[in-house]
Amino acid sequence: MGISLADIAGLDVSEVNEIRMGALPKGNYVFEVKKADLEEGTNKDNEQRFIITTESEVVEVISLIDPKEDKEALIGRKYTDKQYIVPEKWEEGVGLYRGRVTDMGCDSSGVLGEVVERTIGHQYRAKITHRRDRDDREKFYADMQIDAKANTQG
């Protein structure tokens, strides 16, 4: 159920939790997959794509590059990854996704929709690095490098 503009404009927001956006700081984390979806969509050129969206949440901060960062403040922050699969090259796209899921320490065999759903609730270790925008060097993005060795030991 939605809310109208008039309703939201008249709300007292004093009790609403503040949310900060932005890239996670560089470091090593444990994430938990909170949502995972497989859907049909398009890329920026309006070409058909299958899109696997994975939303993970920080459940533990193992270490940070900048010691001034507040580890506890990062718990609960989200990292969203989208993988676009080109229909004409579906085997390559699915193979890349299977590699990611396996590196997370999750079973990547079986029906694709079930593999995607199976990741929900799974915890995995990953490193966050930063990459600068090509066009605007002041802007940067967080990139996730899944720690396959840590996730697949056992």
GROMACS .gro file of C-alpha atoms in nm:
model
  154
    1MET     CA    1   0.000   0.000   0.000
    2GLY     CA    2   0.140   0.336  -0.097
    3ILE     CA    3   0.123   0.681   0.049
    4SER     CA    4   0.018   1.001  -0.122
    5LEU     CA    5   0.232   1.312  -0.153
    6ALA     CA    6  -0.010   1.504   0.068
    7ASP     CA    7   0.010   1.231   0.336
    8ILE     CA    8   0.389   1.214   0.341
    9ALA     CA    9   0.424   1.593   0.338
   10GLY     CA   10   0.222   1.613   0.660
   11LEU     CA   11   0.409   1.338   0.849
   12ASP     CA   12   0.618   1.403   1.161
   13VAL     CA   13   0.944   1.230   1.063
   14SER     CA   14   1.116   1.274   1.400
   15GLU     CA   15   1.096   0.899   1.475
   16VAL     CA   16   1.208   0.779   1.128
   17ASN     CA   17   1.559   0.630   1.127
   18GLU     CA   18   1.814   0.824   0.924
   19ILE     CA   19   1.975   0.633   0.637
   20ARG     CA   20   2.312   0.715   0.483
   21MET     CA   21   2.391   0.632   0.123
   22GLY     CA   22   2.732   0.593  -0.031
   23ALA     CA   23   2.999   0.337  -0.098
   24LEU     CA   24   3.109   0.106   0.180
   25PRO     CA   25   3.462   0.178   0.304
   26LYS     CA   26   3.744  -0.043   0.181
   27GLY     CA   27   3.784  -0.350   0.396
   28ASN     CA   28   3.686  -0.711   0.467
   29TYR     CA   29   3.329  -0.798   0.557
   30VAL     CA   30   3.082  -1.078   0.617
   31PHE     CA   31   2.760  -1.026   0.419
   32GLU     CA   32   2.425  -1.202   0.425
   33VAL     CA   33   2.205  -1.223   0.116
   34LYS     CA   34   1.872  -1.061   0.204
   35LYS     CA   35   1.707  -1.056  -0.140
   36ALA     CA   36   1.778  -1.225  -0.471
   37ASP     CA   37   1.568  -1.194  -0.785
   38LEU     CA   38   1.579  -1.314  -1.145
   39GLU     CA   39   1.379  -1.093  -1.376
   40GLU     CA   40   1.355  -0.978  -1.735
   41GLY     CA   41   1.448  -0.622  -1.825
   42THR     CA   42   1.654  -0.409  -2.061
   43ASN     CA   43   1.993  -0.241  -2.061
   44LYS     CA   44   2.045   0.134  -2.117
   45ASP     CA   45   2.009   0.078  -2.494
   46ASN     CA   46   1.669  -0.090  -2.442
   47GLU     CA   47   1.804  -0.435  -2.538
   48GLN     CA   48   1.653  -0.738  -2.367
   49ARG     CA   49   1.845  -0.871  -2.067
   50PHE     CA   50   1.785  -1.119  -1.787
   51ILE     CA   51   1.888  -0.957  -1.461
   52ILE     CA   52   1.994  -1.127  -1.140
   53THR     CA   53   1.983  -0.879  -0.853
   54THR     CA   54   2.141  -0.972  -0.521
   55GLU     CA   55   2.100  -0.747  -0.217
   56SER     CA   56   2.337  -0.830   0.067
   57GLU     CA   57   2.371  -0.674   0.411
   58VAL     CA   58   2.680  -0.630   0.626
   59VAL     CA   59   2.656  -0.861   0.929
   60GLU     CA   60   3.020  -0.831   1.041
   61VAL     CA   61   3.311  -0.599   0.969
   62ILE     CA   62   3.632  -0.803   0.985
   63SER     CA   63   3.877  -0.521   0.909
   64LEU     CA   64   3.887  -0.176   0.750
   65ILE     CA   65   4.169   0.004   0.569
   66ASP     CA   66   4.086   0.333   0.743
   67PRO     CA   67   4.105   0.280   1.122
   68LYS     CA   68   3.897   0.595   1.178
   69GLU     CA   69   3.587   0.430   1.028
   70ASP     CA   70   3.323   0.312   1.277
   71LYS     CA   71   3.280  -0.064   1.228
   72GLU     CA   72   2.954  -0.079   1.424
   73ALA     CA   73   2.796   0.195   1.211
   74LEU     CA   74   2.848  -0.024   0.902
   75ILE     CA   75   2.645  -0.319   1.034
   76GLY     CA   76   2.322  -0.341   0.838
   77ARG     CA   77   2.449  -0.141   0.537
   78LYS     CA   78   2.348  -0.286   0.205
   79TYR     CA   79   2.543  -0.379  -0.109
   80THR     CA   80   2.346  -0.449  -0.427
   81ASP     CA   81   2.489  -0.635  -0.724
   82LYS     CA   82   2.320  -0.674  -1.063
   83GLN     CA   83   2.430  -0.924  -1.323
   84TYR     CA   84   2.296  -0.872  -1.673
   85ILE     CA   85   2.264  -1.183  -1.890
   86VAL     CA   86   2.257  -1.133  -2.267
   87PRO     CA   87   2.002  -1.383  -2.409
   88GLU     CA   88   2.225  -1.467  -2.708
   89LYS     CA   89   2.515  -1.541  -2.468
   90TRP     CA   90   2.313  -1.690  -2.184
   91GLU     CA   91   2.561  -1.972  -2.113
   92GLU     CA   92   2.839  -1.721  -2.045
   93GLY     CA   93   2.619  -1.510  -1.818
   94VAL     CA   94   2.489  -1.810  -1.626
   95GLY     CA   95   2.844  -1.947  -1.597
   96LEU     CA   96   2.964  -1.618  -1.448
   97TYR     CA   97   2.676  -1.621  -1.200
   98ARG     CA   98   2.744  -1.984  -1.105
   99GLY     CA   99   3.107  -1.891  -1.038
  100ARG     CA  100   2.997  -1.609  -0.809
  101VAL     CA  101   2.755  -1.832  -0.618
  102THR     CA  102   3.014  -2.110  -0.581
  103ASP     CA  103   3.270  -1.855  -0.459
  104MET     CA  104   3.015  -1.746  -0.197
  105GLY     CA  105   3.023  -2.105  -0.070
  106CYS     CA  106   2.673  -2.182  -0.194
  107ASP     CA  107   2.558  -2.470  -0.419
  108SER     CA  108   2.527  -2.343  -0.777
  109SER     CA  109   2.385  -2.658  -0.935
  110GLY     CA  110   2.026  -2.718  -1.040
  111VAL     CA  111   1.753  -2.497  -1.184
  112LEU     CA  112   1.867  -2.133  -1.213
  113GLY     CA  113   1.563  -1.983  -1.036
  114GLU     CA  114   1.619  -2.220  -0.743
  115VAL     CA  115   1.993  -2.139  -0.734
  116VAL     CA  116   1.906  -1.768  -0.707
  117GLU     CA  117   1.654  -1.832  -0.427
  118ARG     CA  118   1.895  -2.065  -0.245
  119THR     CA  119   2.139  -1.776  -0.191
  120ILE     CA  120   1.888  -1.592   0.031
  121GLY     CA  121   2.002  -1.616   0.392
  122HIS     CA  122   2.352  -1.733   0.294
  123GLN     CA  123   2.649  -1.558   0.459
  124TYR     CA  124   2.981  -1.505   0.284
  125ARG     CA  125   3.308  -1.314   0.318
  126ALA     CA  126   3.407  -1.045   0.070
  127LYS     CA  127   3.646  -0.756   0.028
  128ILE     CA  128   3.528  -0.410  -0.072
  129THR     CA  129   3.760  -0.209  -0.297
  130HIS     CA  130   3.703   0.125  -0.471
  131ARG     CA  131   3.704   0.218  -0.839
  132ARG     CA  132   3.698   0.575  -0.972
  133ASP     CA  133   3.444   0.688  -1.228
  134ARG     CA  134   3.595   0.715  -1.578
  135ASP     CA  135   3.441   1.052  -1.648
  136ASP     CA  136   3.434   1.209  -1.301
  137ARG     CA  137   3.753   1.124  -1.109
  138GLU     CA  138   3.604   1.272  -0.790
  139LYS     CA  139   3.335   1.002  -0.787
  140PHE     CA  140   3.409   0.642  -0.688
  141TYR     CA  141   3.222   0.315  -0.660
  142ALA     CA  142   3.255   0.017  -0.428
  143ASP     CA  143   3.343  -0.314  -0.590
  144MET     CA  144   3.300  -0.648  -0.419
  145GLN     CA  145   3.559  -0.923  -0.446
  146ILE     CA  146   3.420  -1.244  -0.299
  147ASP     CA  147   3.671  -1.437  -0.087
  148ALA     CA  148   3.628  -1.779  -0.250
  149LYS     CA  149   3.904  -1.937  -0.042
  150ALA     CA  150   3.745  -1.836   0.290
  151ASN     CA  151   3.394  -1.927   0.174
  152THR     CA  152   3.472  -2.269   0.030
  153GLN     CA  153   3.701  -2.412   0.300
  154GLY     CA  154   3.555  -2.686   0.503
   0.00000   0.00000   0.00000
